[in-house]
Coordinates of C-alpha atoms and ligand atoms in Angstrom, one line a residue:
M21 CA -17.7 -56.2 65.7
L22 CA -20.2 -58.3 67.6
S23 CA -19.0 -61.4 69.1
S24 CA -22.5 -63.2 69.0
T25 CA -22.6 -63.2 65.0
P26 CA -22.7 -66.8 63.5
W27 CA -19.7 -68.6 62.2
H28 CA -20.6 -68.3 58.6
E29 CA -21.5 -64.8 58.8
K30 CA -18.0 -63.9 60.4
R31 CA -16.6 -65.9 57.4
F32 CA -18.5 -63.8 55.0
R33 CA -17.3 -60.5 56.6
Q34 CA -13.8 -61.8 56.6
A35 CA -14.1 -62.4 52.8
L36 CA -15.4 -59.0 52.1
S37 CA -12.8 -57.2 54.2
V38 CA -10.1 -59.3 52.2
L39 CA -11.7 -57.9 48.9
G40 CA -11.3 -54.3 50.3
D41 CA -14.9 -53.6 51.3
N42 CA -15.7 -52.1 55.0
V43 CA -18.4 -54.1 56.6
W44 CA -20.6 -52.4 59.1
E45 CA -23.5 -53.6 61.3
F46 CA -26.1 -51.4 62.9
D47 CA -27.8 -52.8 66.2
F48 CA -31.3 -51.3 66.8
Q49 CA -31.5 -52.3 70.3
S50 CA -28.2 -50.4 71.3
G51 CA -28.6 -47.8 68.5
H52 CA -24.8 -48.5 67.7
T53 CA -23.0 -49.1 64.6
Y54 CA -20.0 -51.5 64.3
F55 CA -17.3 -51.1 61.8
S56 CA -14.8 -53.7 60.3
E57 CA -11.1 -53.0 60.7
N58 CA -11.3 -51.9 56.7
I59 CA -12.9 -48.6 57.9
F60 CA -9.4 -47.6 58.7
G61 CA -8.5 -47.4 55.1
F62 CA -11.5 -45.6 54.2
I63 CA -11.7 -42.7 56.5
G64 CA -8.3 -43.1 58.6
Y65 CA -10.0 -43.8 61.9
T66 CA -10.1 -47.3 63.6
A67 CA -13.2 -49.0 64.4
E68 CA -12.3 -48.6 68.1
E69 CA -12.1 -44.9 67.7
L70 CA -15.4 -44.9 65.8
D71 CA -17.1 -46.9 68.6
A72 CA -16.0 -44.5 71.2
D73 CA -17.4 -41.6 69.5
E74 CA -20.9 -41.9 68.1
D75 CA -20.7 -38.7 66.1
L76 CA -17.1 -39.2 64.5
W77 CA -18.9 -41.2 61.7
K78 CA -21.3 -38.5 60.7
K79 CA -18.8 -35.9 60.8
C80 CA -16.7 -37.6 57.9
I81 CA -19.7 -37.6 55.6
H82 CA -19.9 -35.0 53.0
A83 CA -22.3 -32.1 54.1
E84 CA -24.0 -32.2 51.0
D85 CA -24.8 -36.0 51.4
L86 CA -25.3 -36.3 55.0
A87 CA -29.2 -35.5 54.6
M88 CA -29.6 -38.6 52.3
V89 CA -27.6 -40.8 54.5
E90 CA -29.9 -39.6 57.7
T91 CA -32.9 -40.2 55.5
I92 CA -32.0 -43.7 54.5
A93 CA -31.2 -44.6 58.5
R94 CA -34.7 -43.1 59.5
H95 CA -36.4 -45.0 56.8
Y96 CA -35.0 -48.2 58.4
L97 CA -35.9 -47.2 61.7
E98 CA -39.4 -46.5 60.8
G99 CA -39.5 -49.8 59.2
K100 CA -40.2 -48.4 55.6
I101 CA -37.3 -49.9 53.9
T102 CA -35.5 -53.2 54.5
Q103 CA -32.6 -52.8 52.1
H104 CA -30.5 -49.8 50.5
E105 CA -28.1 -48.9 48.2
M106 CA -26.5 -45.3 47.9
E107 CA -23.4 -43.5 46.7
Y108 CA -22.1 -40.6 48.9
R109 CA -18.9 -38.8 49.7
I110 CA -16.8 -39.2 52.7
F111 CA -13.7 -37.4 53.9
H112 CA -10.6 -39.1 55.2
K113 CA -8.9 -38.0 58.3
N114 CA -6.1 -36.5 56.0
G115 CA -8.6 -34.2 54.2
S116 CA -8.9 -36.4 51.1
L117 CA -12.3 -37.0 49.8
K118 CA -13.6 -40.6 48.2
W119 CA -16.9 -41.8 46.8
V120 CA -18.3 -44.9 48.5
M121 CA -21.1 -47.3 47.4
D122 CA -23.1 -48.1 50.5
R123 CA -25.2 -51.2 50.5
G124 CA -27.4 -52.6 53.5
V125 CA -29.9 -54.9 54.1
V126 CA -32.0 -55.9 57.4
I127 CA -31.0 -59.5 58.5
D128 CA -32.9 -59.9 61.8
Y129 CA -36.5 -58.9 62.9
D130 CA -38.2 -59.3 66.2
E131 CA -41.5 -60.8 66.4
K132 CA -43.5 -57.8 65.5
G133 CA -41.4 -57.9 62.2
M134 CA -39.4 -54.8 63.2
P135 CA -35.7 -54.7 62.1
L136 CA -33.3 -55.8 64.7
R137 CA -30.1 -55.8 62.8
I138 CA -28.8 -54.4 59.6
I139 CA -25.6 -55.4 57.9
G140 CA -24.0 -53.5 54.9
T141 CA -20.9 -52.9 53.1
Q142 CA -19.0 -49.9 51.9
T143 CA -17.0 -50.1 48.7
D144 CA -14.8 -47.3 47.5
I145 CA -16.0 -46.3 44.0
S146 CA -13.8 -43.2 43.8
E147 CA -12.1 -44.7 40.5
R148 CA -15.6 -45.5 38.9
K149 CA -16.7 -42.0 39.6
R150 CA -13.7 -40.4 38.2
S151 CA -13.9 -42.4 34.7
E152 CA -17.7 -41.5 34.6
Q153 CA -16.5 -37.8 34.9
V154 CA -13.8 -38.3 32.3
M155 CA -16.4 -39.9 30.0
A156 CA -19.0 -37.1 30.7
E157 CA -16.4 -34.6 30.0
N158 CA -15.5 -36.7 26.7
E159 CA -19.0 -36.7 25.8
R160 CA -19.6 -33.1 26.2
R161 CA -16.5 -32.3 24.1
F162 CA -17.9 -34.5 21.3
R163 CA -21.1 -32.7 21.5
D164 CA -19.6 -29.4 21.6
L165 CA -17.3 -30.4 18.7
T166 CA -19.8 -31.8 16.3
Q167 CA -22.3 -29.0 17.0
N168 CA -19.7 -26.2 16.5
V169 CA -17.3 -27.3 13.9
P170 CA -18.7 -25.5 10.8
G171 CA -19.0 -28.7 8.9
V172 CA -20.8 -32.1 8.9
I173 CA -19.0 -34.6 10.8
Y174 CA -19.8 -38.3 10.3
E175 CA -18.9 -41.7 10.7
W176 CA -19.4 -44.3 7.9
H177 CA -19.3 -48.0 8.0
E178 CA -18.5 -50.0 5.1
Y179 CA -19.3 -54.0 5.6
A180 CA -17.7 -57.0 4.0
D181 CA -20.7 -57.6 1.9
G182 CA -20.3 -54.4 0.1
T183 CA -23.1 -52.5 2.0
F184 CA -22.4 -49.2 3.7
K185 CA -24.3 -46.7 6.0
F186 CA -23.8 -43.5 8.0
N187 CA -23.3 -44.5 11.5
Y188 CA -23.4 -41.0 12.9
V189 CA -23.9 -37.4 11.2
S190 CA -23.4 -34.4 13.3
P191 CA -26.6 -32.0 13.4
R192 CA -25.0 -29.6 11.3
I193 CA -26.4 -31.6 8.4
R194 CA -29.5 -29.6 8.8
E195 CA -27.9 -26.4 8.0
F196 CA -26.0 -28.0 5.0
F197 CA -28.5 -29.9 3.3
G198 CA -31.7 -29.1 5.2
L199 CA -31.7 -32.8 6.2
E200 CA -32.1 -34.8 9.2
P201 CA -29.1 -36.7 10.4
D202 CA -30.7 -39.9 9.5
G203 CA -30.9 -38.6 5.9
M204 CA -27.3 -38.2 5.1
D205 CA -27.7 -41.1 2.6
K206 CA -29.6 -38.6 0.2
V207 CA -26.6 -36.3 0.4
V208 CA -25.3 -38.3 -2.7
E209 CA -28.3 -37.0 -4.8
Y210 CA -27.0 -33.4 -3.9
I211 CA -23.6 -33.8 -5.6
H212 CA -23.3 -32.0 -8.7
P213 CA -24.1 -34.5 -11.8
E214 CA -20.8 -33.1 -13.2
D215 CA -18.6 -33.9 -10.2
R216 CA -20.3 -37.3 -9.4
E217 CA -18.0 -39.5 -11.5
R218 CA -15.0 -37.8 -10.1
W219 CA -16.2 -38.0 -6.5
R220 CA -17.0 -41.8 -6.8
T221 CA -13.6 -42.5 -8.1
S222 CA -11.9 -40.3 -5.5
I223 CA -13.6 -42.4 -2.8
E224 CA -12.8 -45.8 -4.6
E225 CA -9.3 -45.0 -4.8
A226 CA -8.9 -43.7 -1.3
N227 CA -10.8 -46.8 0.0
A228 CA -9.0 -49.3 -2.1
N229 CA -5.4 -47.8 -1.2
E230 CA -6.5 -47.0 2.4
T231 CA -5.2 -43.5 2.1
P232 CA -7.1 -40.4 3.3
W233 CA -9.7 -39.2 1.1
F234 CA -10.1 -35.6 0.0
F235 CA -12.5 -34.1 -2.3
E236 CA -13.4 -30.7 -3.7
G237 CA -16.5 -30.0 -5.7
R238 CA -20.2 -28.7 -6.0
L239 CA -23.4 -29.5 -4.4
L240 CA -26.5 -28.8 -6.5
Y241 CA -29.6 -28.0 -4.4
P242 CA -33.1 -28.7 -5.5
D243 CA -33.9 -25.2 -5.8
G244 CA -30.8 -24.8 -8.4
S245 CA -28.4 -23.0 -6.2
I246 CA -24.8 -24.3 -5.8
K247 CA -22.4 -24.6 -3.0
W248 CA -18.8 -25.4 -2.9
W249 CA -17.6 -28.2 -0.5
Q250 CA -14.7 -29.9 0.6
G251 CA -14.9 -33.6 2.0
A252 CA -12.2 -35.4 3.9
S253 CA -12.0 -38.9 5.6
V254 CA -9.9 -41.2 7.1
L255 CA -10.1 -45.0 7.7
S256 CA -10.1 -45.1 11.6
F257 CA -11.0 -48.7 12.3
K258 CA -10.9 -52.0 10.5
S259 CA -11.9 -55.5 11.3
E260 CA -12.8 -58.7 9.3
T261 CA -16.2 -57.3 8.7
T262 CA -16.4 -53.6 9.0
K263 CA -14.3 -50.6 8.0
V264 CA -15.0 -47.5 9.7
Y265 CA -14.3 -43.9 8.4
N266 CA -14.4 -40.6 10.1
G267 CA -15.0 -37.7 7.7
I268 CA -16.1 -34.1 7.4
M269 CA -17.7 -32.0 4.9
I270 CA -17.4 -28.4 4.9
D271 CA -18.9 -25.5 3.0
I272 CA -16.2 -23.5 1.1
T273 CA -18.5 -21.3 -1.3
Q274 CA -17.5 -18.4 0.7
N275 CA -13.7 -18.9 0.2
R276 CA -14.4 -19.9 -3.6
K277 CA -15.9 -16.6 -4.1
L278 CA -13.3 -14.7 -2.5
E279 CA -10.7 -16.8 -4.5
Q280 CA -12.7 -16.0 -7.5
V281 CA -12.6 -12.1 -6.6
A282 CA -8.8 -12.4 -5.9
K283 CA -8.2 -14.3 -9.0
E284 CA -10.1 -11.8 -11.1
K285 CA -8.3 -8.9 -9.4
E286 CA -4.8 -10.5 -10.2
E287 CA -5.9 -10.9 -13.7
Q288 CA -6.9 -7.4 -14.1
I289 CA -3.6 -6.2 -12.7
N290 CA -1.6 -8.7 -14.9
L291 CA -3.5 -7.3 -17.8
F292 CA -2.9 -3.8 -16.7
V293 CA 0.5 -4.4 -16.2
K294 CA 1.0 -6.1 -19.4
H295 CA -0.4 -3.4 -21.7
T296 CA 0.7 -0.6 -19.6
P297 CA 2.7 1.6 -22.2
A298 CA 5.6 1.8 -20.0
A299 CA 8.5 -0.6 -19.0
I300 CA 7.3 -1.9 -15.6
A301 CA 8.4 -4.9 -13.9
M302 CA 7.7 -6.2 -10.4
F303 CA 10.4 -8.5 -8.5
D304 CA 9.9 -10.6 -5.5
H305 CA 12.7 -10.2 -2.6
E306 CA 15.3 -12.4 -4.4
L307 CA 14.9 -10.1 -7.3
K308 CA 13.0 -12.8 -9.3
Y309 CA 10.5 -11.5 -11.9
L310 CA 6.9 -11.8 -10.8
I311 CA 5.5 -9.7 -13.8
A312 CA 6.6 -7.3 -16.6
S313 CA 4.9 -5.2 -19.1
D314 CA 5.1 -6.0 -22.7
R315 CA 7.0 -2.8 -23.1
W316 CA 9.6 -4.0 -20.8
Y317 CA 10.1 -7.3 -23.1
S318 CA 10.2 -5.0 -26.1
D319 CA 12.6 -2.4 -24.6
Y320 CA 15.1 -4.8 -23.5
G321 CA 15.1 -7.3 -26.3
L322 CA 13.3 -9.9 -24.3
V323 CA 10.4 -10.6 -26.5
G324 CA 9.9 -14.5 -26.7
Q325 CA 12.0 -15.2 -23.6
K326 CA 10.8 -16.6 -20.4
I327 CA 11.7 -14.2 -17.7
I328 CA 9.0 -14.9 -15.0
G329 CA 10.5 -16.7 -12.0
R330 CA 14.0 -15.9 -13.1
S331 CA 16.5 -13.6 -11.4
H332 CA 17.0 -10.1 -12.8
Y333 CA 20.6 -10.7 -12.6
D334 CA 20.4 -13.9 -14.6
V335 CA 18.0 -12.3 -17.4
F336 CA 20.8 -9.2 -17.4
P337 CA 24.2 -10.7 -16.2
E338 CA 25.9 -7.4 -17.2
I339 CA 24.2 -6.0 -13.8
N340 CA 26.6 -7.9 -11.9
D341 CA 29.3 -5.6 -13.4
I342 CA 27.2 -2.5 -12.2
P343 CA 27.7 -2.5 -8.3
E344 CA 25.9 0.8 -8.1
W345 CA 22.6 -0.8 -9.3
K346 CA 23.0 -3.8 -7.0
E347 CA 23.5 -1.2 -4.2
H348 CA 20.4 0.6 -5.2
H349 CA 18.5 -2.8 -5.3
R350 CA 19.7 -3.3 -1.8
L351 CA 18.8 0.0 -0.6
C352 CA 15.2 -0.3 -2.1
L353 CA 14.7 -3.7 -0.4
A354 CA 15.5 -1.8 2.9
G355 CA 12.8 0.5 2.1
A356 CA 14.3 3.3 0.1
S357 CA 13.0 4.6 -3.2
I358 CA 15.4 5.8 -6.0
K359 CA 15.0 7.8 -9.0
K360 CA 17.4 8.6 -11.7
E361 CA 16.8 10.7 -14.6
M362 CA 19.6 9.6 -16.7
D363 CA 21.9 6.5 -16.4
H364 CA 23.7 4.4 -19.0
F365 CA 23.4 0.6 -19.1
K366 CA 26.4 -1.0 -21.1
R367 CA 24.7 -4.2 -22.5
Q368 CA 26.8 -7.4 -22.9
D369 CA 27.0 -6.9 -26.6
G370 CA 28.8 -3.5 -26.1
T371 CA 25.9 -1.2 -27.0
I372 CA 24.6 1.4 -24.6
D373 CA 21.2 2.2 -23.5
W374 CA 20.4 5.6 -21.8
L375 CA 17.8 4.9 -19.1
S376 CA 15.8 7.1 -16.8
Y377 CA 14.4 4.9 -14.0
E378 CA 12.6 4.7 -10.7
I379 CA 12.7 1.9 -8.2
H380 CA 10.3 1.5 -5.4
P381 CA 9.8 -1.2 -2.7
W382 CA 6.3 -2.9 -2.6
R383 CA 5.0 -4.2 0.8
K384 CA 3.0 -7.4 1.6
S385 CA -0.4 -7.0 3.7
N386 CA 1.5 -7.4 6.9
G387 CA 3.8 -4.5 5.9
E388 CA 6.9 -6.6 5.2
I389 CA 9.0 -5.4 2.1
G390 CA 8.0 -8.1 -0.6
G391 CA 10.2 -7.0 -3.4
L392 CA 10.8 -4.2 -5.8
I393 CA 9.0 -2.4 -8.6
M394 CA 10.9 -0.8 -11.3
F395 CA 9.6 1.8 -13.8
T396 CA 12.1 2.5 -16.6
E397 CA 12.4 4.3 -19.8
V398 CA 15.0 4.0 -22.6
I399 CA 15.7 7.5 -23.6
N400 CA 18.4 6.9 -26.0
D401 CA 16.4 9.3 -28.6
R402 CA 16.2 11.8 -26.1
V403 CA 19.8 11.7 -25.1
K404 CA 20.7 11.9 -28.6
A405 CA 18.6 14.8 -29.6
Q406 CA 19.8 16.7 -26.4
R407 CA 23.4 15.9 -27.4
E408 CA 22.7 17.4 -30.7
L409 CA 21.1 20.4 -29.2
E410 CA 24.1 20.9 -26.7
S411 CA 26.3 20.8 -29.8
L412 CA 24.3 23.1 -31.9
N413 CA 23.8 25.5 -29.0
N414 CA 27.6 25.4 -28.6
Q415 CA 28.2 26.1 -32.4
L416 CA 25.7 28.8 -32.2
G417 CA 27.1 30.2 -28.9
S418 CA 30.7 30.5 -30.5
S419 CA 29.4 32.0 -33.8
N420 CA 27.3 34.3 -31.8
K421 CA 30.3 35.4 -29.8
E422 CA 32.4 35.7 -32.9
L423 CA 29.4 38.0 -34.4
E424 CA 29.2 40.0 -31.5
Q425 CA 32.9 40.4 -31.5
F426 CA 32.8 41.5 -35.1
A427 CA 29.9 43.9 -34.4
Y428 CA 31.8 45.4 -31.3
V429 CA 35.0 45.7 -33.4
A430 CA 33.4 46.9 -36.6
S431 CA 31.3 49.6 -34.8
H432 CA 34.1 50.9 -32.6
D433 CA 36.7 51.2 -35.4
L434 CA 33.9 52.7 -37.7
Q435 CA 33.4 55.4 -35.2
E436 CA 36.8 56.8 -35.9
P437 CA 36.3 57.5 -39.8
L438 CA 32.7 58.6 -39.2
R439 CA 33.8 61.2 -36.8
M440 CA 36.4 62.4 -39.5
V441 CA 33.6 62.4 -42.1
S442 CA 31.1 64.5 -40.0
S443 CA 33.4 66.8 -38.8
F444 CA 34.9 67.7 -42.3
L445 CA 31.5 67.9 -43.5
Q446 CA 30.6 70.3 -40.7
L447 CA 33.9 72.3 -41.5
L448 CA 33.0 72.5 -45.2
Q449 CA 29.6 73.5 -44.2
K450 CA 30.7 76.3 -42.0
K451 CA 33.5 77.6 -44.2
Y452 CA 32.2 77.2 -47.5
A453 CA 28.4 77.5 -47.2
A454 CA 28.2 81.0 -48.4
N455 CA 30.4 80.2 -51.7
L456 CA 28.3 77.3 -52.5
D457 CA 25.1 77.1 -54.4
E458 CA 21.6 75.8 -52.9
T459 CA 22.1 72.3 -54.3
A460 CA 25.6 71.8 -53.0
N461 CA 24.2 73.0 -49.5
K462 CA 21.5 70.6 -49.9
Y463 CA 23.9 67.7 -50.5
I464 CA 26.0 68.7 -47.6
H465 CA 22.8 68.7 -45.5
F466 CA 22.0 65.2 -46.6
A467 CA 25.4 63.9 -46.0
V468 CA 25.4 65.6 -42.5
D469 CA 22.1 63.7 -41.9
G470 CA 23.4 60.4 -43.2
S471 CA 26.5 60.6 -41.1
N472 CA 24.2 61.4 -38.0
R473 CA 22.0 58.5 -38.6
M474 CA 25.0 56.5 -39.1
K475 CA 26.4 57.7 -35.9
K476 CA 23.3 56.6 -34.1
L477 CA 23.3 53.3 -35.9
I478 CA 26.9 52.5 -34.9
N479 CA 26.1 53.5 -31.2
D480 CA 23.2 51.4 -31.2
L481 CA 25.0 48.5 -32.5
L482 CA 27.9 49.1 -30.2
Q483 CA 25.6 48.8 -27.4
F484 CA 23.7 45.7 -28.6
S485 CA 27.0 43.9 -29.0
R486 CA 28.1 45.0 -25.7
V487 CA 25.3 43.2 -23.7
G488 CA 26.7 39.9 -24.7
T489 CA 30.6 40.7 -24.5
Q490 CA 30.7 42.7 -21.5
S491 CA 29.3 40.3 -18.9
G492 CA 28.6 43.2 -16.3
E493 CA 28.2 42.7 -12.6
M494 CA 24.9 41.4 -11.2
E495 CA 24.0 43.5 -8.1
G496 CA 21.0 44.7 -6.1
V497 CA 19.3 47.5 -8.1
D498 CA 16.6 50.0 -7.1
L499 CA 14.3 50.0 -10.1
N500 CA 12.5 53.1 -8.9
R501 CA 15.7 55.0 -8.9
I502 CA 16.6 53.6 -12.5
V503 CA 13.3 54.3 -14.0
Q504 CA 13.2 57.8 -12.6
Q505 CA 16.5 58.4 -14.1
S506 CA 15.3 57.3 -17.6
V507 CA 12.3 59.3 -17.4
A508 CA 14.3 62.5 -16.3
G509 CA 16.3 61.8 -19.7
F510 CA 13.1 62.3 -21.7
Q511 CA 12.0 65.3 -19.6
A512 CA 12.5 67.9 -22.3
D513 CA 10.5 65.9 -24.8
L514 CA 7.8 65.3 -22.3
D515 CA 7.6 69.2 -21.6
E516 CA 7.2 69.8 -25.1
M517 CA 4.6 67.0 -25.9
G518 CA 2.6 67.2 -22.6
G519 CA 1.0 64.3 -21.2
Q520 CA 2.0 62.2 -18.2
V521 CA 4.2 59.2 -17.3
V522 CA 2.9 57.3 -14.1
L523 CA 5.5 55.3 -12.1
E524 CA 4.0 52.6 -10.0
P525 CA 6.2 51.3 -6.8
L526 CA 8.9 49.2 -8.3
P527 CA 10.9 46.4 -6.5
S528 CA 14.7 46.1 -6.0
I529 CA 16.0 43.2 -7.8
M530 CA 19.3 41.5 -8.7
G531 CA 20.6 42.7 -12.1
N532 CA 22.9 44.9 -14.2
A533 CA 22.2 48.5 -13.4
V534 CA 23.4 49.9 -16.7
Q535 CA 21.7 47.2 -18.8
L536 CA 18.4 47.6 -16.9
E537 CA 18.4 51.3 -17.4
Q538 CA 19.0 50.8 -21.1
L539 CA 16.1 48.6 -21.1
F540 CA 13.7 50.9 -19.5
R541 CA 15.1 53.8 -21.6
N542 CA 14.5 52.0 -24.9
L543 CA 10.8 51.0 -23.9
I544 CA 10.1 54.7 -22.8
S545 CA 11.5 56.0 -25.8
N546 CA 9.5 54.0 -28.0
A547 CA 6.5 54.9 -25.9
L548 CA 7.1 58.7 -26.6
K549 CA 8.0 58.0 -30.1
Y550 CA 5.2 56.1 -31.4
K551 CA 2.6 58.3 -29.7
S552 CA -0.8 58.7 -31.1
E553 CA -2.9 62.0 -31.7
R554 CA -4.1 61.6 -28.1
P555 CA -2.3 63.2 -25.1
L556 CA 0.4 60.9 -24.1
A557 CA -0.3 58.6 -21.1
V558 CA 2.4 56.3 -20.1
R559 CA 2.3 53.8 -17.1
I560 CA 5.2 51.7 -15.7
G561 CA 4.7 49.2 -12.9
A562 CA 5.6 45.5 -11.8
M563 CA 3.7 42.4 -10.7
E564 CA 5.2 39.9 -8.3
E565 CA 5.1 36.0 -9.2
E566 CA 6.6 33.2 -7.2
E567 CA 9.7 32.9 -9.0
R568 CA 10.0 36.0 -11.1
W569 CA 9.1 39.8 -11.6
I570 CA 7.0 41.0 -14.5
F571 CA 7.3 44.6 -15.4
F572 CA 5.3 46.6 -17.9
V573 CA 5.5 49.7 -20.0
E574 CA 2.2 50.9 -21.1
D575 CA 1.3 53.5 -23.5
N576 CA -1.7 54.8 -25.6
G577 CA 0.2 55.2 -28.8
I578 CA -0.3 54.0 -32.2
G579 CA -0.2 50.4 -31.3
I580 CA 1.0 47.4 -33.2
D581 CA -0.7 44.9 -35.5
E582 CA -0.6 41.4 -33.9
K583 CA 1.2 39.9 -36.9
Y584 CA 4.3 42.0 -35.9
F585 CA 4.3 40.8 -32.3
E586 CA 7.5 38.5 -32.9
K587 CA 9.0 40.6 -35.8
I588 CA 9.6 43.8 -33.8
F589 CA 12.1 41.9 -31.3
I590 CA 14.3 41.0 -34.3
I591 CA 17.3 43.5 -34.9
F592 CA 16.9 45.8 -37.9
Q593 CA 13.1 44.9 -38.2
R594 CA 11.2 48.1 -38.3
L595 CA 7.5 48.5 -39.1
H596 CA 7.9 52.2 -40.3
N597 CA 10.1 53.9 -42.6
R598 CA 12.5 56.7 -41.4
N599 CA 10.3 59.4 -42.7
E600 CA 7.6 58.5 -40.6
F601 CA 9.6 57.6 -37.5
S602 CA 13.3 57.9 -37.1
G603 CA 15.1 54.6 -35.6
T604 CA 17.6 51.9 -36.3
G605 CA 15.3 48.9 -35.4
I606 CA 17.8 47.9 -32.8
G607 CA 15.9 49.2 -29.5
L608 CA 13.7 46.3 -29.0
A609 CA 16.3 43.5 -30.1
L610 CA 18.8 45.0 -27.4
C611 CA 15.6 45.1 -24.7
K612 CA 15.2 41.3 -25.7
K613 CA 18.9 40.5 -25.3
I614 CA 19.1 42.3 -21.8
V615 CA 16.0 40.5 -20.7
E616 CA 17.4 37.3 -21.6
R617 CA 20.7 37.9 -19.6
H618 CA 18.4 38.4 -16.7
G619 CA 16.8 34.9 -17.1
G620 CA 13.5 36.4 -18.6
S621 CA 11.5 37.0 -21.5
I622 CA 10.1 40.0 -23.3
W623 CA 6.6 40.1 -25.2
V624 CA 3.8 42.6 -26.2
R625 CA 0.1 43.0 -26.2
S626 CA -1.2 45.6 -28.4
K627 CA -4.0 46.8 -30.6
P628 CA -3.5 49.1 -33.6
G629 CA -4.9 52.7 -32.5
E630 CA -5.4 51.7 -28.9
G631 CA -1.8 51.6 -27.5
S632 CA 0.7 48.9 -26.5
V633 CA 1.9 47.2 -23.2
F634 CA 5.4 45.8 -23.4
Y635 CA 6.1 43.1 -20.6
F636 CA 9.2 41.7 -19.3
S637 CA 10.1 39.2 -16.7
V638 CA 13.2 39.0 -14.7
A639 CA 14.1 35.8 -12.7
K640 CA 14.3 36.3 -8.9
T641 CA 17.3 34.2 -8.7
L642 CA 19.8 34.4 -11.6
Ligands
LIG12 P1 13.1 51.5 -33.7 O1 12.2 52.0 -32.7 O2 14.4 52.1 -33.8 O3 12.5 51.4 -35.1 P2 12.6 49.2 -32.3 O4 13.3 47.9 -32.3 O5 12.8 49.9 -30.9 O6 13.4 50.1 -33.3 O7 11.4 49.0 -32.6 C1 11.0 48.1 -33.5 C2 9.7 48.4 -34.2 O8 8.6 48.1 -33.2 C3 9.4 49.9 -34.5 O9 9.8 50.2 -35.6 C4 8.0 50.2 -34.3 O10 7.3 50.0 -35.4 C5 7.4 49.2 -33.2 N1 7.4 49.7 -31.9 C6 8.2 49.5 -31.0 N2 7.7 50.2 -29.8 C7 6.5 50.6 -30.2 C8 5.4 51.2 -29.4 N3 5.5 51.6 -28.0 N4 4.2 51.6 -30.0 C9 3.9 51.1 -31.3 N5 5.0 50.7 -31.9 C10 6.2 50.2 -31.3

């Protein structure tokens, strides 16, 4: 500090120092800058240290600001300026940075008017700079918000005299209404006429109660289009004269459309479920009814009752006594699906409903299980019919058994006396034929013939009754062997009549060998018996299906009229009298019985005059 400074100047400098500013002085003659003690607080170096090193001061100035500071100094030296004010950054000795406001003024001139001395001050303005930055940041944030929030943000002033105005409207108003921010007052004109009254009262109510305002309605644009909007505002400031509201308007047309679509979808589903001709109900996680079909109401006597929102266990308290069902519900809520063909449901009044049902979990869009869906069917009628059928079958089964028993016993026991009749007839013929006249011999011949036929009939009947009574073992049977044996049995007939029997390869199957041979023998015998004028051609083969074998015996015989296709499989039903073709009418009935014992069925395809194909199936697993 120069000692030659006048007294009052000294006092000023002291005063400034007390206020926290640094005072400096530049002497043009010595080219030296003097600093007051306060400089220590600014940059951590004492005035003496700065006095000793001319460049130290410059080193403290932020590199980006140094040029400006040097330019100002040069301008003083060149007499271009007499006064300055600038802001720059300086580094403290400890490395921290601060902003200073540096002011200076020339206070002495030489006789040529060139400056001799400048005196200046440095004020720490770091604090101000910081708040300026904060303000700038706030301003940027506000600008970004108002520009980017998908809605119109506004500030609305209401004055004590009842007038009001929009004090601020964000630029999005252009997108919303095609209006400039100062045209917001016109927005009122866009409010749909049907909403206007509601809109006005909503604002009045909110303002009167000083509660937040919220509104949802439509905007009607001059071109006739409609937008849905939501408005909300709050009272943010209030004085004697003014109330300030901050508000926002957003376009919710898209949401509305989506809501509408969702609503329509929901209605469709509701209608669909309601009218679906099945008992369906949907439950939430607590098993409360969400929706149920009309059929659900009618099947369970719920018509007229309110069940939606109520718990399933509340609607049907009896389920509380069925732990198995509650367990099903728990399992399905954990992700399982359950199906039961038949179950009984004991109702509170003691009646029993037979049900068939399926329970599935349903999932929310996030994949979590939201609850259950139940499909049920009251099958009381079906169960009743099934029971009746079972009992009828049982009855039928036992009477069939009795009948078979009877047929077996009768045919077995009849054989003995018949054998006697035929052997005595044969004796009669042998011993007395010569003594009897022609008529007597003819009678004996008829009697022998009759007893032979009766023998055949009794044998066939015996075989037929045995299929049912003798259970017979099921074993692996090579059908090639069986069929060859059967054909061999007819070799003499075949030799006599000519023609051929073609055997295609046959499989081995599970079955009863004796019965299967009877079956083929009967079919082959019929093919031979009912031959036509043409040379005999028989083909035997098999076709494989997934669960069964189908066998066929094809002939080129006389064929059968379609109307007899069923009848021929009934016992004793014949299409010919014994003068045309001999037979008992038991053969095909026996075949049918054998096939059925092997889990299959028998049928025929034929055309009179062209031949017949007898098909029968045998289940692969018995
Ligand atoms: P049966 O041969 O003893 O009369 P079946 O039960 O074997 O008794 O046959 C019933 C009827 O079916 C026969 O009377 C005959 O009219 C008809 N039938 C059976 N097989 C054939 C066939 N291969 N061709 C034409 N008709 C047949």
